[in-house]
Tab-separated table of C-alpha atoms and ligand atoms in Angstrom:
chain	number	residue	atom	x	y	z
G	266	MET	CA	-84.530	26.982	-66.987
G	267	GLY	CA	-85.502	25.838	-63.504
G	268	VAL	CA	-86.846	22.854	-61.721
G	269	VAL	CA	-90.335	22.697	-60.558
G	270	VAL	CA	-91.709	20.150	-58.132
G	271	GLN	CA	-95.377	19.722	-58.911
G	272	LYS	CA	-97.225	17.848	-56.022
G	273	PHE	CA	-100.525	16.249	-56.624
G	274	GLY	CA	-102.532	15.603	-53.481
G	275	GLY	CA	-104.793	12.278	-52.956
G	276	SER	CA	-108.084	13.905	-54.071
G	277	SER	CA	-106.373	15.476	-57.189
G	278	VAL	CA	-105.199	12.055	-58.409
G	279	ALA	CA	-108.173	9.994	-57.229
G	280	SER	CA	-108.757	8.325	-60.386
G	281	VAL	CA	-106.929	7.923	-63.952
G	282	ALA	CA	-109.265	10.282	-65.329
G	283	LEU	CA	-108.362	13.140	-62.889
G	284	MET	CA	-104.404	12.068	-63.163
G	285	LYS	CA	-104.985	13.118	-67.002
G	286	GLN	CA	-106.125	16.533	-65.799
G	287	CYS	CA	-102.969	16.566	-63.465
G	288	ALA	CA	-100.541	16.002	-66.878
G	289	GLN	CA	-101.857	18.795	-68.368
G	290	ARG	CA	-100.031	20.736	-65.813
G	291	VAL	CA	-97.031	18.755	-66.233
G	292	LEU	CA	-97.292	19.514	-69.728
G	293	ALA	CA	-97.677	23.335	-69.459
G	294	ALA	CA	-94.826	23.244	-66.877
G	295	ARG	CA	-92.437	21.604	-69.765
G	296	ARG	CA	-93.835	23.905	-72.252
G	297	GLY	CA	-92.785	26.722	-69.953
G	298	GLY	CA	-89.184	25.245	-70.318
G	299	HIS	CA	-89.077	23.898	-66.933
G	300	ARG	CA	-87.673	20.520	-65.707
G	301	VAL	CA	-90.163	18.816	-64.135
G	302	VAL	CA	-90.552	16.410	-60.741
G	303	VAL	CA	-93.977	15.075	-59.886
G	304	VAL	CA	-94.623	13.634	-56.335
G	305	VAL	CA	-97.961	12.166	-55.845
G	306	SER	CA	-100.045	10.840	-52.790
G	307	ALA	CA	-101.918	7.643	-52.563
G	308	MET	CA	-105.293	7.701	-54.858
G	309	GLY	CA	-108.202	9.117	-52.993
G	310	ASP	CA	-108.612	7.289	-49.577
G	311	THR	CA	-106.255	4.632	-50.353
G	312	THR	CA	-104.206	5.493	-46.939
G	313	ASP	CA	-107.337	5.445	-44.874
G	314	ASP	CA	-108.575	2.347	-46.645
G	315	LEU	CA	-105.409	0.611	-45.744
G	316	ILE	CA	-105.088	1.584	-42.405
G	317	GLY	CA	-108.576	0.197	-42.069
G	318	LEU	CA	-107.348	-3.098	-43.253
G	319	ALA	CA	-104.711	-3.075	-40.770
G	320	GLY	CA	-107.157	-2.525	-38.104
G	321	GLN	CA	-108.955	-5.594	-39.159
G	322	THR	CA	-105.932	-7.937	-38.060
G	323	GLY	CA	-105.855	-6.908	-34.521
G	324	ALA	CA	-105.900	-3.951	-32.086
G	325	SER	CA	-102.195	-2.204	-32.848
G	326	PRO	CA	-100.446	-3.580	-35.889
G	327	ASP	CA	-96.894	-3.539	-35.819
G	328	ARG	CA	-95.534	-0.115	-37.151
G	329	ARG	CA	-92.813	-1.564	-39.477
G	330	GLU	CA	-95.595	-3.661	-41.294
G	331	LEU	CA	-97.912	-0.510	-41.460
G	332	ASP	CA	-95.125	1.552	-43.161
G	333	GLN	CA	-94.603	-1.398	-45.510
G	334	LEU	CA	-98.317	-1.330	-46.143
G	335	LEU	CA	-98.929	2.317	-46.646
G	336	ALA	CA	-96.193	2.933	-48.711
G	337	THR	CA	-97.942	0.808	-51.347
G	338	GLY	CA	-100.640	3.479	-51.814
G	339	GLU	CA	-98.212	6.073	-53.169
G	340	GLN	CA	-96.121	3.737	-55.036
G	341	ALA	CA	-99.477	2.799	-57.000
G	342	SER	CA	-100.103	6.239	-57.702
G	343	THR	CA	-96.386	6.776	-59.043
G	344	ALA	CA	-96.579	3.813	-61.621
G	345	LEU	CA	-100.012	4.844	-63.105
G	346	MET	CA	-98.970	8.540	-63.187
G	347	ALA	CA	-95.983	7.616	-65.081
G	348	MET	CA	-98.208	5.609	-67.602
G	349	VAL	CA	-100.605	8.534	-67.900
G	350	LEU	CA	-97.579	10.728	-68.724
G	351	HIS	CA	-96.392	8.524	-71.386
G	352	ALA	CA	-99.742	8.592	-72.962
G	353	GLU	CA	-99.389	12.080	-73.264
G	354	GLY	CA	-95.843	11.531	-75.101
G	355	ILE	CA	-93.971	12.526	-71.573
G	356	PRO	CA	-91.188	10.626	-70.819
G	357	ALA	CA	-91.701	9.661	-67.082
G	358	LEU	CA	-90.546	7.474	-65.074
G	359	SER	CA	-91.967	6.194	-61.424
G	360	LEU	CA	-89.612	6.155	-58.420
G	361	THR	CA	-90.095	5.335	-54.992
G	362	GLY	CA	-88.783	7.410	-52.394
G	363	TRP	CA	-86.050	5.629	-51.661
G	364	GLN	CA	-85.329	5.556	-55.432
G	365	ALA	CA	-85.470	9.149	-55.271
G	366	GLY	CA	-82.566	9.075	-52.525
G	367	ILE	CA	-85.021	10.071	-49.626
G	368	SER	CA	-83.133	8.899	-46.443
G	369	THR	CA	-85.301	9.228	-43.459
G	370	ASP	CA	-85.002	8.533	-39.249
G	371	GLY	CA	-86.226	5.366	-38.098
G	372	ALA	CA	-89.197	6.632	-36.032
G	373	HIS	CA	-92.046	4.356	-37.816
G	374	SER	CA	-95.118	6.230	-39.146
G	375	LYS	CA	-93.826	9.726	-38.254
G	376	ALA	CA	-90.226	9.735	-39.784
G	377	THR	CA	-88.121	12.602	-40.440
G	378	ILE	CA	-86.157	13.239	-43.506
G	379	THR	CA	-82.831	13.203	-42.778
G	380	GLY	CA	-81.131	14.104	-46.091
G	381	VAL	CA	-81.785	13.712	-50.057
G	382	ASP	CA	-79.473	12.122	-52.474
G	383	SER	CA	-80.501	13.749	-55.863
G	384	THR	CA	-78.067	12.096	-57.898
G	385	ARG	CA	-80.639	9.665	-59.752
G	386	LEU	CA	-83.349	12.699	-60.076
G	387	SER	CA	-80.645	15.053	-61.139
G	388	ALA	CA	-79.512	12.441	-63.939
G	389	GLU	CA	-82.985	11.657	-65.078
G	390	LEU	CA	-83.882	15.437	-65.259
G	391	GLU	CA	-80.645	15.535	-67.338
G	392	LEU	CA	-82.003	13.310	-69.643
G	393	GLY	CA	-85.275	15.254	-69.945
G	394	LYS	CA	-87.382	12.973	-68.197
G	395	VAL	CA	-90.089	13.688	-65.507
G	396	PRO	CA	-89.217	11.635	-62.400
G	397	VAL	CA	-92.581	10.863	-60.807
G	398	VAL	CA	-91.795	10.207	-56.940
G	399	ALA	CA	-93.564	8.505	-54.220
G	400	GLY	CA	-94.603	11.084	-51.224
G	401	PHE	CA	-94.811	10.453	-47.832
G	402	GLN	CA	-92.053	7.781	-47.718
G	403	GLY	CA	-88.315	7.162	-47.490
G	404	ARG	CA	-85.751	4.969	-46.375
G	405	THR	CA	-83.761	4.433	-43.291
G	406	ALA	CA	-79.729	3.644	-42.996
G	407	GLY	CA	-80.943	-0.097	-42.422
G	408	ASP	CA	-82.661	0.048	-45.574
G	409	GLU	CA	-86.367	-0.112	-43.707
G	410	ILE	CA	-89.042	1.324	-45.559
G	411	THR	CA	-90.626	4.253	-43.368
G	412	THR	CA	-93.467	7.015	-43.524
G	413	LEU	CA	-93.817	10.757	-42.849
G	414	GLY	CA	-96.818	11.273	-41.037
G	415	ARG	CA	-100.678	11.681	-42.178
G	416	GLY	CA	-100.264	14.608	-45.406
G	417	GLY	CA	-96.613	13.679	-45.353
G	418	SER	CA	-96.421	13.973	-49.597
G	419	ASP	CA	-96.051	17.901	-48.807
G	420	THR	CA	-93.028	17.073	-47.128
G	421	THR	CA	-91.424	15.140	-49.655
G	422	ALA	CA	-92.198	17.700	-52.261
G	423	VAL	CA	-90.568	20.252	-50.402
G	424	ALA	CA	-87.538	18.426	-49.540
G	425	LEU	CA	-87.068	17.531	-52.991
G	426	ALA	CA	-87.482	21.197	-54.469
G	427	ALA	CA	-84.934	22.047	-51.772
G	428	SER	CA	-82.242	19.570	-53.096
G	429	LEU	CA	-83.007	20.650	-56.333
G	430	ALA	CA	-83.082	24.301	-56.021
G	431	GLY	CA	-86.390	24.491	-57.407
G	432	ARG	CA	-89.448	25.919	-56.515
G	433	CYS	CA	-92.581	23.805	-55.271
G	434	ASP	CA	-96.059	23.938	-56.600
G	435	ILE	CA	-98.611	22.076	-54.412
G	436	TYR	CA	-101.651	21.066	-56.158
G	437	LYS	CA	-105.031	20.219	-54.117
G	438	ASP	CA	-108.650	20.647	-54.114
G	439	VAL	CA	-108.680	24.273	-52.989
G	440	GLU	CA	-107.761	27.383	-54.717
G	441	GLY	CA	-105.374	28.370	-51.975
G	442	VAL	CA	-105.239	29.506	-48.904
G	443	TYR	CA	-107.803	31.671	-47.467
G	444	THR	CA	-108.449	34.273	-45.054
G	445	ALA	CA	-110.701	31.535	-42.813
G	446	ASP	CA	-112.004	28.406	-44.043
G	447	PRO	CA	-114.487	29.285	-46.627
G	448	ARG	CA	-116.888	26.456	-45.506
G	449	LEU	CA	-117.171	28.060	-42.569
G	450	VAL	CA	-117.064	31.913	-43.513
G	451	PRO	CA	-118.561	32.827	-46.962
G	452	GLY	CA	-116.739	35.963	-47.251
G	453	ALA	CA	-113.397	34.365	-46.938
G	454	ARG	CA	-111.038	35.173	-49.573
G	455	ARG	CA	-107.956	33.749	-51.034
G	456	ARG	CA	-104.734	35.237	-50.264
G	457	GLU	CA	-102.129	36.024	-52.714
G	458	ARG	CA	-99.400	35.447	-50.216
G	459	VAL	CA	-98.904	34.296	-46.896
G	460	THR	CA	-95.455	34.116	-45.098
G	461	TYR	CA	-94.064	30.624	-43.319
G	462	ASP	CA	-94.540	31.878	-40.034
G	463	GLU	CA	-98.090	32.429	-40.762
G	464	MET	CA	-98.747	28.856	-42.233
G	465	LEU	CA	-96.847	27.623	-39.370
G	466	GLU	CA	-98.884	29.136	-36.705
G	467	ALA	CA	-102.076	28.281	-38.816
G	468	ALA	CA	-101.068	24.354	-38.875
G	469	SER	CA	-100.284	24.599	-35.299
G	470	LEU	CA	-104.080	25.789	-34.851
G	471	GLY	CA	-105.302	23.132	-36.599
G	472	SER	CA	-105.554	24.300	-40.371
G	473	GLN	CA	-104.839	21.615	-42.724
G	474	VAL	CA	-103.801	23.349	-45.848
G	475	LEU	CA	-100.101	21.982	-45.774
G	476	HIS	CA	-98.004	19.587	-43.621
G	477	PRO	CA	-96.368	21.927	-40.974
G	478	ARG	CA	-92.895	19.934	-41.597
G	479	ALA	CA	-93.232	20.908	-45.547
G	480	VAL	CA	-93.646	24.789	-44.314
G	481	GLU	CA	-90.588	24.223	-41.945
G	482	LEU	CA	-88.408	22.984	-44.834
G	483	GLY	CA	-89.579	25.665	-46.909
G	484	LYS	CA	-88.888	28.022	-44.713
G	485	LYS	CA	-85.335	26.693	-43.765
G	486	PHE	CA	-84.336	26.207	-47.298
G	487	GLY	CA	-86.222	29.223	-48.816
G	488	VAL	CA	-88.093	26.982	-51.418
G	489	PRO	CA	-91.084	29.096	-52.793
G	490	ILE	CA	-94.249	27.329	-52.314
G	491	ARG	CA	-97.276	27.874	-54.078
G	492	VAL	CA	-100.788	26.214	-53.300
G	493	LEU	CA	-102.841	25.720	-56.210
G	494	HIS	CA	-106.167	24.094	-57.001
G	495	SER	CA	-105.237	20.735	-59.252
G	496	HIS	CA	-108.102	21.302	-61.861
G	497	ILE	CA	-109.106	25.006	-61.708
G	498	ASP	CA	-106.743	27.969	-63.092
G	499	GLY	CA	-105.728	30.290	-60.738
G	500	LEU	CA	-102.880	31.922	-59.351
G	501	GLY	CA	-103.075	30.026	-55.653
G	502	THR	CA	-101.229	31.696	-52.721
G	503	LEU	CA	-97.554	31.872	-52.761
G	504	ILE	CA	-96.314	31.601	-49.368
G	505	VAL	CA	-92.891	33.131	-48.652
G	506	ALA	CA	-90.531	34.391	-46.084
G	507	ASP	CA	-91.462	38.076	-46.451
G	508	ASP	CA	-93.071	40.521	-48.218
G	509	PRO	CA	-92.353	43.970	-48.026
G	510	SER	CA	-95.850	44.753	-49.491
G	511	MET	CA	-97.463	43.156	-46.681
G	512	GLU	CA	-95.803	45.221	-44.145
G	513	SER	CA	-99.379	46.830	-43.451
G	514	ARG	CA	-100.917	43.965	-43.264
G	515	VAL	CA	-101.715	43.186	-39.615
G	516	VAL	CA	-104.248	40.065	-39.685
G	517	SER	CA	-104.091	37.803	-42.588
G	518	SER	CA	-106.433	35.024	-41.378
G	519	VAL	CA	-108.606	33.740	-38.639
G	520	VAL	CA	-108.597	30.306	-38.002
G	521	LEU	CA	-111.030	28.212	-35.777
G	522	LYS	CA	-109.680	25.055	-33.404
G	523	ARG	CA	-112.547	22.955	-31.898
G	524	GLY	CA	-112.090	20.168	-29.513
G	525	VAL	CA	-110.035	21.996	-27.164
G	526	GLY	CA	-110.021	20.814	-23.625
G	527	ARG	CA	-108.902	22.681	-20.624
G	528	ILE	CA	-107.397	21.392	-16.956
G	529	VAL	CA	-107.355	23.577	-14.235
G	530	LEU	CA	-105.050	22.861	-11.250
G	531	ARG	CA	-106.409	25.193	-8.343
G	532	GLU	CA	-104.333	26.155	-5.053
G	533	LEU	CA	-101.319	24.208	-6.318
G	534	PRO	CA	-98.602	24.641	-3.668
G	535	ASN	CA	-95.843	26.521	-5.576
G	536	ALA	CA	-92.333	25.423	-5.025
G	537	PRO	CA	-89.279	24.594	-7.157
G	538	GLY	CA	-90.103	21.625	-9.286
G	539	VAL	CA	-93.981	21.670	-9.174
G	540	GLN	CA	-94.820	22.820	-12.903
G	541	ALA	CA	-92.191	20.218	-14.047
G	542	ARG	CA	-94.232	17.536	-11.768
G	543	VAL	CA	-97.259	18.245	-13.745
G	544	PHE	CA	-95.632	18.614	-16.899
G	545	GLU	CA	-93.628	15.975	-17.382
G	546	PRO	CA	-96.132	13.089	-16.977
G	547	ILE	CA	-97.999	14.665	-19.916
G	548	ALA	CA	-94.750	14.797	-22.166
G	549	ALA	CA	-94.370	11.095	-21.367
G	550	VAL	CA	-97.707	10.154	-22.924
G	551	ASN	CA	-96.453	12.536	-25.979
G	552	VAL	CA	-99.352	14.878	-25.010
G	553	CYS	CA	-99.016	18.265	-26.943
G	554	VAL	CA	-99.970	21.105	-24.460
G	555	ASP	CA	-101.106	24.455	-26.261
G	556	ASP	CA	-101.384	26.840	-23.582
G	557	ILE	CA	-100.264	27.420	-20.018
G	558	ILE	CA	-101.301	30.053	-17.618
G	559	GLN	CA	-100.181	30.374	-14.181
G	560	GLU	CA	-101.758	33.185	-11.543
G	561	GLU	CA	-101.505	33.902	-7.944
G	562	ALA	CA	-104.203	31.629	-6.012
G	563	ALA	CA	-106.143	33.161	-3.140
G	564	ALA	CA	-104.139	31.232	-0.329
G	565	PRO	CA	-100.360	32.431	-0.202
G	566	GLY	CA	-97.924	30.783	-1.574
G	567	ARG	CA	-100.569	28.658	-3.749
G	568	VAL	CA	-101.006	29.135	-7.736
G	569	ASN	CA	-103.814	28.362	-10.219
G	570	LEU	CA	-102.174	26.237	-13.286
G	571	THR	CA	-104.411	26.172	-16.640
G	572	PHE	CA	-103.236	24.648	-19.635
G	573	THR	CA	-105.213	23.558	-22.772
G	574	VAL	CA	-104.777	20.133	-24.730
G	575	ASP	CA	-106.904	18.590	-27.415
G	576	ARG	CA	-109.975	16.995	-26.024
G	577	LYS	CA	-108.926	13.626	-27.133
G	578	ASP	CA	-105.826	13.740	-24.839
G	579	LEU	CA	-107.688	14.869	-21.734
G	580	GLU	CA	-108.343	11.585	-20.303
G	581	SER	CA	-104.820	10.165	-20.981
G	582	VAL	CA	-103.498	13.375	-19.111
G	583	ARG	CA	-105.992	13.635	-16.125
G	584	PRO	CA	-104.610	10.352	-13.890
G	585	ALA	CA	-101.628	11.709	-13.684
G	586	VAL	CA	-102.409	15.291	-12.655
G	587	GLU	CA	-105.344	13.838	-10.257
G	588	ARG	CA	-102.176	11.701	-8.871
G	589	LEU	CA	-99.932	14.671	-8.073
G	590	CYS	CA	-102.751	17.157	-6.346
G	591	ALA	CA	-103.487	14.030	-4.200
G	592	GLU	CA	-99.680	13.884	-3.217
G	593	LEU	CA	-99.598	17.722	-3.021
G	594	GLY	CA	-102.406	18.385	-0.938
G	595	GLY	CA	-104.924	20.758	-0.891
G	596	ALA	CA	-105.074	20.880	-4.597
G	597	ALA	CA	-108.157	20.488	-6.754
G	598	VAL	CA	-108.371	19.597	-10.596
G	599	ARG	CA	-111.135	20.831	-12.933
G	600	VAL	CA	-111.506	19.462	-16.191
G	601	ASP	CA	-113.609	21.377	-18.904
G	602	THR	CA	-114.344	20.341	-22.155
G	603	GLY	CA	-116.496	21.605	-25.029
G	604	LEU	CA	-113.865	24.539	-25.780
G	605	CYS	CA	-112.617	26.080	-28.959
G	606	THR	CA	-109.937	28.658	-29.978
G	607	VAL	CA	-110.538	31.388	-32.615
G	608	SER	CA	-107.621	32.965	-33.406
G	609	ALA	CA	-106.153	36.020	-35.232
G	610	VAL	CA	-102.849	35.271	-37.333
G	611	GLY	CA	-100.778	37.949	-39.172
G	612	ALA	CA	-96.957	38.673	-39.729
G	613	GLY	CA	-97.814	42.263	-39.379
G	614	MET	CA	-98.605	41.853	-35.748
G	615	ARG	CA	-95.112	41.937	-34.863
G	616	SER	CA	-94.996	45.753	-35.372
G	617	GLY	CA	-98.986	46.653	-35.375
G	618	VAL	CA	-101.005	47.409	-32.212
G	619	GLY	CA	-104.517	47.227	-31.869
G	620	VAL	CA	-105.214	43.779	-32.749
G	621	ALA	CA	-106.280	42.222	-29.319
G	622	SER	CA	-108.739	45.166	-28.558
G	623	THR	CA	-110.304	44.691	-31.754
G	624	MET	CA	-110.694	41.337	-31.188
G	625	PHE	CA	-112.075	41.562	-27.928
G	626	ARG	CA	-114.556	44.129	-29.111
G	627	ALA	CA	-115.978	42.131	-31.857
G	628	LEU	CA	-116.343	39.319	-29.421
G	629	ALA	CA	-118.014	41.618	-26.902
G	630	GLN	CA	-120.518	42.576	-29.475
G	631	SER	CA	-121.444	39.208	-30.118
G	632	GLY	CA	-121.933	38.703	-26.491
G	633	LEU	CA	-119.374	36.317	-26.311
G	634	VAL	CA	-117.516	35.277	-23.096
G	635	ILE	CA	-113.666	35.026	-23.618
G	636	GLU	CA	-112.509	32.067	-21.318
G	637	ASN	CA	-109.007	32.732	-21.786
G	638	VAL	CA	-106.575	34.627	-23.920
G	639	THR	CA	-103.359	33.691	-25.511
G	640	THR	CA	-100.546	35.300	-27.649
G	641	SER	CA	-97.798	34.711	-29.813
G	642	GLU	CA	-95.493	37.271	-31.838
G	643	ILE	CA	-97.893	36.928	-34.526
G	644	ARG	CA	-101.020	35.617	-32.938
G	645	VAL	CA	-103.817	36.368	-30.694
G	646	SER	CA	-106.232	33.477	-29.796
G	647	CYS	CA	-109.300	33.449	-27.188
G	648	VAL	CA	-110.568	30.384	-25.808
G	649	LEU	CA	-114.454	30.314	-26.044
G	650	ARG	CA	-117.445	28.067	-25.446
G	651	GLU	CA	-117.010	25.536	-28.640
G	652	GLU	CA	-120.964	26.516	-29.457
G	653	ALA	CA	-119.785	29.997	-30.476
G	654	GLY	CA	-116.571	29.158	-32.259
G	655	GLU	CA	-118.174	29.843	-36.025
G	656	TYR	CA	-119.998	32.769	-34.814
G	657	ALA	CA	-117.181	34.239	-33.369
G	658	LEU	CA	-114.880	33.341	-36.352
G	659	ARG	CA	-117.006	35.315	-38.585
G	660	ALA	CA	-117.169	37.976	-36.131
G	661	VAL	CA	-113.573	38.522	-35.887
G	662	HIS	CA	-113.372	37.767	-39.813
G	663	GLU	CA	-115.377	40.973	-40.092
G	664	ALA	CA	-113.901	42.885	-37.699
G	665	PHE	CA	-110.806	42.595	-39.462
G	666	GLY	CA	-112.232	43.799	-42.593
G	667	LEU	CA	-110.916	40.289	-43.980
G	668	GLY	CA	-113.910	39.810	-46.644
G	669	HIS	CA	-113.396	42.915	-48.431
G	670	PRO	CA	-111.235	43.460	-51.357
G	671	ASP	CA	-109.426	46.520	-49.502
G	672	SER	CA	-109.169	44.495	-46.430
G	673	GLU	CA	-105.354	45.115	-46.174
G	674	LEU	CA	-105.784	49.055	-46.517
G	675	ARG	CA	-108.527	48.925	-43.939
G	676	THR	CA	-106.781	46.884	-41.329
G	677	ALA	CA	-103.782	49.351	-41.716
G	678	ARG	CA	-105.926	52.331	-41.207
G	679	MET	CA	-107.862	50.846	-38.477
G	680	MET	CA	-104.481	50.382	-36.795
G	681	LEU	CA	-103.381	53.591	-37.434
G	682	GLY	CA	-106.506	54.858	-36.026
G	683	THR	CA	-107.306	57.027	-38.956
G	684	SER	CA	-110.496	55.030	-39.871
G	685	THR	CA	-113.749	56.897	-39.261
G	686	SER	CA	-115.535	54.221	-40.909
G	687	GLY	CA	-116.544	52.338	-37.588
G	688	VAL	CA	-115.054	49.034	-38.899
E	170	LIG	N1	-101.340	9.272	-48.548
E	170	LIG	C1	-100.735	9.858	-46.974
E	170	LIG	C2	-102.127	10.361	-46.312
E	170	LIG	O1	-103.307	10.419	-46.692
E	170	LIG	C3	-99.726	11.239	-47.286
E	170	LIG	C4	-100.314	12.551	-48.227
E	170	LIG	O2	-101.488	12.262	-48.701
E	170	LIG	O3	-99.634	13.275	-48.311
E	170	LIG	O4	-101.567	11.117	-45.377
E	171	MG	MG1	-104.064	11.320	-48.353
């Protein structure tokens, strides 16, 4: 039988009592004939607490020492979880990231997994054991301990599943991936299946269901990933490359991203290299730019250049663009805070038509002004005033019929123009 990597998130292992419930998942998988590898996060808010402690030592704690510290959170979870499994009669053993063969580059606090040597894991599985591996951490070629970035235990789990040619079950405190955040949209529904690409788009829009690199790895190595609730039984959501039954599904989820800031450079003299001069200093301070729009300005040879960044990054970006505009002469900078984006995401958009118009109609009927629009192959995003975000999210969710059990059919009909129901 195949290998299943079961990953339990921080809130699922926040106490020994909760770990005992997780152990039932391990038992069930073993009874089903699977060989099981467990990956755990640090218990509850441990990582935040450790970061808090480090912060008390000074303004910017050494990144190497911070990794040494944070890695202990997951290590404590593994040993406790192994003891809990022992009490259930399961031959488990805890392993740190490096004992499990996880190698990374040397970028402390945001390391990338460079390889997995699964010799030890395979040997333990062969002996009938359940390895309990510390998520979120690895070791560099120089034997330094690294961590993979917040939420990185998902990535550990998918990397191990890839190296063992197994599947990956991610247990969380939600029942799967939803058509929208159920806390904001009461009618949101759990999706049965979602594609890797849809998950990646949603992650880049701020949905925090899975660590984005876990999804990237899953896609690259074709690892079937399932997101499940750790303590409530259910089918969860399966993340797959493609699903023929989804062909008709044009929009699968809507996502709200708050805290968007926008910078508009007006009347910028357009010449070779001017765009590079705008964005190079932004890249240099490690700020991620979401959308870039360039249009002709009123004066000949001049353009307006608009881009969005996280609002918290505005202040680190602003001085560089203001300096540049002053150097170039005649250009002006406008900074907008208080924006959000509402996005419709769906793999079926590649071939479907009418998504943007449906979305625009829904926002128009709600009396909302769209400030900008950007698209990718499988996404349409509208920039709106932040106050309008939640309302817009619900309106767009409703417009695509996502709250209804037959939503896929309704959306498909609508796209084919055969709907008379006035969706
Ligand atoms: N404990 C780490 C965090 O809280 C890693 C993880 O939970 O995946 O970010
Ligand atoms: Mg955590």
